[in-house]
mmCIF file of C-alpha atoms and ligand atoms in Angstrom:
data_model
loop_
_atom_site.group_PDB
_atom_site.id
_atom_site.type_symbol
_atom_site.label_atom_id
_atom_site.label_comp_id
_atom_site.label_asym_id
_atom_site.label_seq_id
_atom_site.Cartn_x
_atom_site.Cartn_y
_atom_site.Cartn_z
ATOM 1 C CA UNK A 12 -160.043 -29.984 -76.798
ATOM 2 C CA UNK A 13 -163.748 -28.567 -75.076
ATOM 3 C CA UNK A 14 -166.759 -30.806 -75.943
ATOM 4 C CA UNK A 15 -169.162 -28.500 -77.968
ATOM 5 C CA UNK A 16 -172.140 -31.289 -78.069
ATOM 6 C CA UNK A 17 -172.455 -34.532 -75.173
ATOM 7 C CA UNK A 18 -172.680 -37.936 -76.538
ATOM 8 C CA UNK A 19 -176.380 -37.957 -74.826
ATOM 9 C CA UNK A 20 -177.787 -34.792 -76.625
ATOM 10 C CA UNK A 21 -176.813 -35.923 -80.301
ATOM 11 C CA UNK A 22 -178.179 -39.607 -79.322
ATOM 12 C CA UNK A 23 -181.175 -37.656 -78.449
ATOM 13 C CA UNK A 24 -181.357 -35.269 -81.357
ATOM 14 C CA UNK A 25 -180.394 -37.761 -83.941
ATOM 15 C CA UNK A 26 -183.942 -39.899 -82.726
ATOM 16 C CA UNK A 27 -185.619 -36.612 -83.565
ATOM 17 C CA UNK A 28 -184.668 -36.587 -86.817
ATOM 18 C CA UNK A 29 -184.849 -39.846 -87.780
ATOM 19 C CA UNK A 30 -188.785 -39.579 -86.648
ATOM 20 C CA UNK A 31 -189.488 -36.569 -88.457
ATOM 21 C CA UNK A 32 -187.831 -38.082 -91.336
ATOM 22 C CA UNK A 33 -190.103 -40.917 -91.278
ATOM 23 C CA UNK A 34 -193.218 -38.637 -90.859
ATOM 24 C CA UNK A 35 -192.392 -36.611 -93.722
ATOM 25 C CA UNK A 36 -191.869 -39.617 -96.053
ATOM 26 C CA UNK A 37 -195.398 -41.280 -95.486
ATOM 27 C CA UNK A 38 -194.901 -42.905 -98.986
ATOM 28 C CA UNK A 39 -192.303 -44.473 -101.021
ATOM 29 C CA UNK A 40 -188.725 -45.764 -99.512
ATOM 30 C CA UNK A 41 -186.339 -43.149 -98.979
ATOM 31 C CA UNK A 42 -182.699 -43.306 -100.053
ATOM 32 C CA UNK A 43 -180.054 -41.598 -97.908
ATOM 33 C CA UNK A 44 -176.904 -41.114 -99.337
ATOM 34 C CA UNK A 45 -174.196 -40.575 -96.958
ATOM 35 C CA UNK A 46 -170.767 -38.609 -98.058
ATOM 36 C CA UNK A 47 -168.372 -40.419 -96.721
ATOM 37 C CA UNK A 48 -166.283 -40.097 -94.872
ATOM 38 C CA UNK A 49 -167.479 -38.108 -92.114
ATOM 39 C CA UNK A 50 -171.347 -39.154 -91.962
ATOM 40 C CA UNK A 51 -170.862 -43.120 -91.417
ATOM 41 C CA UNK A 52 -171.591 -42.814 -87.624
ATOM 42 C CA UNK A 53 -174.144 -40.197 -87.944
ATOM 43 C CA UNK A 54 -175.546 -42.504 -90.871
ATOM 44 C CA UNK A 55 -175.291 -45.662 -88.755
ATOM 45 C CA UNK A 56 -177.379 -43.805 -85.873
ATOM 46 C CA UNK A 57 -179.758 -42.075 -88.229
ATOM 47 C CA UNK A 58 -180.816 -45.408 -89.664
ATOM 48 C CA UNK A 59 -181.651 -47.143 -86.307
ATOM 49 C CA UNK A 60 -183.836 -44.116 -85.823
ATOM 50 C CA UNK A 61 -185.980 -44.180 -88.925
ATOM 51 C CA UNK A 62 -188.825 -46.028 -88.081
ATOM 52 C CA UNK A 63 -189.954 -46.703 -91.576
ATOM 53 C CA UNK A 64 -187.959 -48.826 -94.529
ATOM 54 C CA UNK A 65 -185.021 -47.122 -96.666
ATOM 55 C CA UNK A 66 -182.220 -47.894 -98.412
ATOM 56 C CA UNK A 67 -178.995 -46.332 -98.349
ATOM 57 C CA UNK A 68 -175.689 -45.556 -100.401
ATOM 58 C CA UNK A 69 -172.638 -43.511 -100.286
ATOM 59 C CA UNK A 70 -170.936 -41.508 -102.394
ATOM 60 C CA UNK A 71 -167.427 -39.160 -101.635
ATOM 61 C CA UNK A 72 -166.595 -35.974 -102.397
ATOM 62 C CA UNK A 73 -163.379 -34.437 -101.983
ATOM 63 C CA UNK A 74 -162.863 -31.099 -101.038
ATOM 64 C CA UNK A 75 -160.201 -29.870 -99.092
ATOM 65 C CA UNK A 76 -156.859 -29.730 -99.704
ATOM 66 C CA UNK A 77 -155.528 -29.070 -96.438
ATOM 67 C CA UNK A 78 -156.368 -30.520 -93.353
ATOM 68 C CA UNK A 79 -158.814 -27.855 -92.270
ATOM 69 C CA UNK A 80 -159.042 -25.529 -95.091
ATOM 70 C CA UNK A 81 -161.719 -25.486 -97.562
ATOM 71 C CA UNK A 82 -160.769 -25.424 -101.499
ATOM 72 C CA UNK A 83 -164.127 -24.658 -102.384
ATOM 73 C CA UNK A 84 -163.602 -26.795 -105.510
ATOM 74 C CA UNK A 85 -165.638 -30.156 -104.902
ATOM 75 C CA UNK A 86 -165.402 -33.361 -107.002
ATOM 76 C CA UNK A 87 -166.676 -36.736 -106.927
ATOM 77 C CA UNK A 88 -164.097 -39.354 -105.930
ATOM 78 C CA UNK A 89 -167.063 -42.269 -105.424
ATOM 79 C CA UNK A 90 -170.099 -42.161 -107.301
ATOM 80 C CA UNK A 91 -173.667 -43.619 -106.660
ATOM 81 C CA UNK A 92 -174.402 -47.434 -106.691
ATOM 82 C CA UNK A 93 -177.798 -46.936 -107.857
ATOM 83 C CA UNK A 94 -180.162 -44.773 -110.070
ATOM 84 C CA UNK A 95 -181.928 -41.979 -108.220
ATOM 85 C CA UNK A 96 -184.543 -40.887 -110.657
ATOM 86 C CA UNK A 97 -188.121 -40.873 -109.111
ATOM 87 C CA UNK A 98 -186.942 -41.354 -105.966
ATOM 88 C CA UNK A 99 -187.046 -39.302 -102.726
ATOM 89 C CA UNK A 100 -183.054 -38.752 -101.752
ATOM 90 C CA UNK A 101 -181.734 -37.631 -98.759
ATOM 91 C CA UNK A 102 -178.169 -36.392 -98.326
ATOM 92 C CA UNK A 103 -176.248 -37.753 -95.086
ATOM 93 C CA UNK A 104 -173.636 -35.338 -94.134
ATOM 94 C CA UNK A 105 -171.507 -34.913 -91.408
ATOM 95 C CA UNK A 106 -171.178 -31.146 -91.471
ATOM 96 C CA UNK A 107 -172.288 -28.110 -93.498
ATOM 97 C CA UNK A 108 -169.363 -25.903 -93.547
ATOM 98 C CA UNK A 109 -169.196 -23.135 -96.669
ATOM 99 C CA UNK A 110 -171.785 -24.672 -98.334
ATOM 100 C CA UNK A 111 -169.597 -25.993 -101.856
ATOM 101 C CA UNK A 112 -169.547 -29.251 -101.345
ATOM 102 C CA UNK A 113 -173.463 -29.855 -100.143
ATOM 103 C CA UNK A 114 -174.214 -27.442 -103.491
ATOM 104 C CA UNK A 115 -172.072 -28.964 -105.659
ATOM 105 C CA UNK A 116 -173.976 -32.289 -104.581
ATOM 106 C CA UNK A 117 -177.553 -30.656 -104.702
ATOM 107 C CA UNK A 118 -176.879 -29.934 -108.607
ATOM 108 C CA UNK A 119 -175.287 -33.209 -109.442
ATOM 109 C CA UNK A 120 -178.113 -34.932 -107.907
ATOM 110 C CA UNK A 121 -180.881 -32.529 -108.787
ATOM 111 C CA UNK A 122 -179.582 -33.474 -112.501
ATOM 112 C CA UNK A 123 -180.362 -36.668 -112.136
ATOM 113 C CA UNK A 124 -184.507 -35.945 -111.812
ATOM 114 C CA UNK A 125 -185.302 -37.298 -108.025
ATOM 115 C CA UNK A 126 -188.643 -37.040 -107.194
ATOM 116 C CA UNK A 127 -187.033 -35.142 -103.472
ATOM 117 C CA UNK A 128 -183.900 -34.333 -102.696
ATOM 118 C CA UNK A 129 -183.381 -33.492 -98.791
ATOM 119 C CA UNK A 130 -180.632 -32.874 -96.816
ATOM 120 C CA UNK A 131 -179.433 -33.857 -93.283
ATOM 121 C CA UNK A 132 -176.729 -32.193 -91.464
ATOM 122 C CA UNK A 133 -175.767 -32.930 -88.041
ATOM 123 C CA UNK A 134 -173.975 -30.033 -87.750
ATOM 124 C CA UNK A 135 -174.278 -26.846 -89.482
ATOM 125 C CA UNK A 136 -171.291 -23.931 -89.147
ATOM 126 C CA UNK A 137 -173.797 -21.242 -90.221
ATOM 127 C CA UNK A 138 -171.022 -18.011 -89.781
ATOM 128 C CA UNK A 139 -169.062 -19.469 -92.139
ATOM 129 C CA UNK A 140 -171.471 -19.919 -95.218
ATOM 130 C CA UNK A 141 -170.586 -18.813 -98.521
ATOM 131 C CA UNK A 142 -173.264 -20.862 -100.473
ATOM 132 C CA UNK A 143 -176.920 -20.270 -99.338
ATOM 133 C CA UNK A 144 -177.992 -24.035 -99.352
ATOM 134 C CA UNK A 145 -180.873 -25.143 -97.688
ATOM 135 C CA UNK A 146 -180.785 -27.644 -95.169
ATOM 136 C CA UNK A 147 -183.751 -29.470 -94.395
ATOM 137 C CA UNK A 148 -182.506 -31.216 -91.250
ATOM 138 C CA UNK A 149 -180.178 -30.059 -88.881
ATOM 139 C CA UNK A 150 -178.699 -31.312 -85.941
ATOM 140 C CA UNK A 151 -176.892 -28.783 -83.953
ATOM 141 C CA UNK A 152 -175.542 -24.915 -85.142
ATOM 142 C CA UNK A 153 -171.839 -24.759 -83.982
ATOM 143 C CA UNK A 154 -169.823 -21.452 -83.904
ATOM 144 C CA UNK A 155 -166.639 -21.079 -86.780
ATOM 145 C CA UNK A 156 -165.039 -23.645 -84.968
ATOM 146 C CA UNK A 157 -163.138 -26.891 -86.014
ATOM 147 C CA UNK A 158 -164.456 -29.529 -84.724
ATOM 148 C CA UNK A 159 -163.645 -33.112 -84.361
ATOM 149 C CA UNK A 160 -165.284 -36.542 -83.170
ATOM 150 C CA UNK A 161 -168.630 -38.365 -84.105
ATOM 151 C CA UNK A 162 -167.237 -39.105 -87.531
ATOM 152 C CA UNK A 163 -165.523 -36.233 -87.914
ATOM 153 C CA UNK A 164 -161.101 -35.947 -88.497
ATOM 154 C CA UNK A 165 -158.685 -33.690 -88.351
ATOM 155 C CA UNK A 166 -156.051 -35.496 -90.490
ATOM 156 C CA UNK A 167 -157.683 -38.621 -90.004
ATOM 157 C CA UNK A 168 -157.973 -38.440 -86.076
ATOM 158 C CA UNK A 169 -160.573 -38.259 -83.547
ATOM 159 C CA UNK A 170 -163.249 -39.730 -85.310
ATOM 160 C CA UNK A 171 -163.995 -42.239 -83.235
ATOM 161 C CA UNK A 172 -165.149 -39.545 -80.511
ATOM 162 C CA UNK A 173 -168.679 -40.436 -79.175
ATOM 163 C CA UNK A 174 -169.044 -35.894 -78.741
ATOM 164 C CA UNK A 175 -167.983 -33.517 -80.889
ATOM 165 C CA UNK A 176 -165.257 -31.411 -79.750
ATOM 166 C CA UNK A 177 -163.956 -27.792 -81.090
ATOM 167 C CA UNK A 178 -159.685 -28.102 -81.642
ATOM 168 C CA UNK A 179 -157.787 -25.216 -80.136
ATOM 169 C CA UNK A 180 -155.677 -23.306 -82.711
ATOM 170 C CA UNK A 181 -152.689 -24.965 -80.890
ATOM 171 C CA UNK A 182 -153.826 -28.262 -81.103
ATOM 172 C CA UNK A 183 -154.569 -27.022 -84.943
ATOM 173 C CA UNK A 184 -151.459 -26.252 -85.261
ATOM 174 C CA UNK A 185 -149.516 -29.096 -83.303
ATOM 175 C CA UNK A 186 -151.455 -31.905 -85.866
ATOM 176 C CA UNK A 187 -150.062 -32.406 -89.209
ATOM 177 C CA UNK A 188 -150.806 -29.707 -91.137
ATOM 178 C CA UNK A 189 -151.070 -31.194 -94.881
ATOM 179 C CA UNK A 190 -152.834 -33.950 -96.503
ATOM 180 C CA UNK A 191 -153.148 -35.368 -99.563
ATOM 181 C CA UNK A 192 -155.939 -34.712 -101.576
ATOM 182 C CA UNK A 193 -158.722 -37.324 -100.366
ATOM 183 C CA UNK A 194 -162.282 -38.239 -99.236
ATOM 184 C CA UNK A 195 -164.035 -35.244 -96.659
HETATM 185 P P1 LIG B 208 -167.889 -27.176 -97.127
HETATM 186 O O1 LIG B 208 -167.844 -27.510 -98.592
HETATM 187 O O2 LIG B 208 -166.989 -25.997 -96.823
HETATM 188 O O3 LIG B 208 -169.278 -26.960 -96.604
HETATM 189 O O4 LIG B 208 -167.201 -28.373 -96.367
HETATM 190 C C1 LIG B 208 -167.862 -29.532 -96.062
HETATM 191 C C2 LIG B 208 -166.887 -30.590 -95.591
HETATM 192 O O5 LIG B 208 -165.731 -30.024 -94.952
HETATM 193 C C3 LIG B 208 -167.517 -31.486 -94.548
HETATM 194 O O6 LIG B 208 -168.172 -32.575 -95.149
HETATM 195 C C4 LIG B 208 -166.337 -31.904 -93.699
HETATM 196 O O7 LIG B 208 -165.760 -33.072 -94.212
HETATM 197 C C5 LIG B 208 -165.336 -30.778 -93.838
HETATM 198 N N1 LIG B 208 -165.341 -29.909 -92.630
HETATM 199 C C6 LIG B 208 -165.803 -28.643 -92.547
HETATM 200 N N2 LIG B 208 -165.656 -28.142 -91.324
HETATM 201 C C7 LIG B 208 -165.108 -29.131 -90.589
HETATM 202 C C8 LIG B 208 -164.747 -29.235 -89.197
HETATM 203 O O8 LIG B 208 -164.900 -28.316 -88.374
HETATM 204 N N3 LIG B 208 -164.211 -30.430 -88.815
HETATM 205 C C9 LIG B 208 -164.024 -31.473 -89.674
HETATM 206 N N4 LIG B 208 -164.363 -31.416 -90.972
HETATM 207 C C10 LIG B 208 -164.906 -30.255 -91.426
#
């Protein structure tokens, strides 16, 4: 396992964002919506970094059906709690990898008449993009590299990791390869 990103520099980074994300929302009380499950420490963070009130939900989105292969074929396991029409949105997630899932999220939401919809990314894994979805805040670019810690699994380990670190393709291949179908 090599640490890609300290503990320290997305502590530091994170309080960037959340201050630019107050700036840009001078009026009105943004909701973030984190995708669970990969953006509740990155959520957790974010929030105690925007200096301004907001509100927050979570929805989940399944999308791949092996442990570190993307479908491409997103769904929504766990809806909203709340209405989003008028309001300004911002999408929590953990990492932006092909680009289906934060697309297929963009449309369902953009549906749904916000008066913004935002996204921020805390990591973005720009050489392997197959959607061209824009991003509005992004925490770190990573190389195609799976990575683990900060929130994010591989089969439902490391999360708890306080970096983010890249797997070899041994340790790849010494986890468990399948998983059911579940929450990202
Ligand atoms: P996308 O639809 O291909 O962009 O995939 C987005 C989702 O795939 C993320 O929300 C993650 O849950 C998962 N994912 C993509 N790359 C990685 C990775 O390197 N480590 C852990 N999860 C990943």
């Amino acid at each position: 396992m090599e640490v890609l990103i300290a503990s320290e520099d997305i502590q530091r980074r994170v309080c960037e964002i959340g201050k630019r994300i107050a700036s840009d929302h001078p009026v009105g009380i943004p909701l973030l919506v984190g995708v669970l499950r990969g953006c509740v420490i990155f959520m957790a963070d974010l929030m105690k970094n925007i200096p301004i009130p907001h509100e927050i939900d979570f929805i989940s989105v399944s999308s791949y059906e092996l442990s570190s292969q993307s479908s491409g074929k997103p769904r929504l396991v766990k809806d909203l709690g709340c209405d989003i029409k008028g309001r300004d949105v911002i999408i929590v997630e953990d990492i932006v990898d092909t680009g289906h899932t934060l697309e297929f999220m963009r449309q369902t939401f953009l549906e749904r008449g916000p008066r913004s919809l935002k996204v921020a990314a805390l990591l973005d894994k720009r050489p392997r993009r197959l959607r061209p979805v824009p991003i509005d805040y992004v925490g770190f670019e990573i190389p195609d590299r799976f990575v683990v810690g900060y929130g994010l699994d591989y089969a439902e380990r490391f999360r708890h990791l306080p970096y983010v670190a890249a797997l070899s393709p041994e340790e790849l291949d010494a986890e468990p390869a399948a998983r059911t179908v579940g929450a990202t």
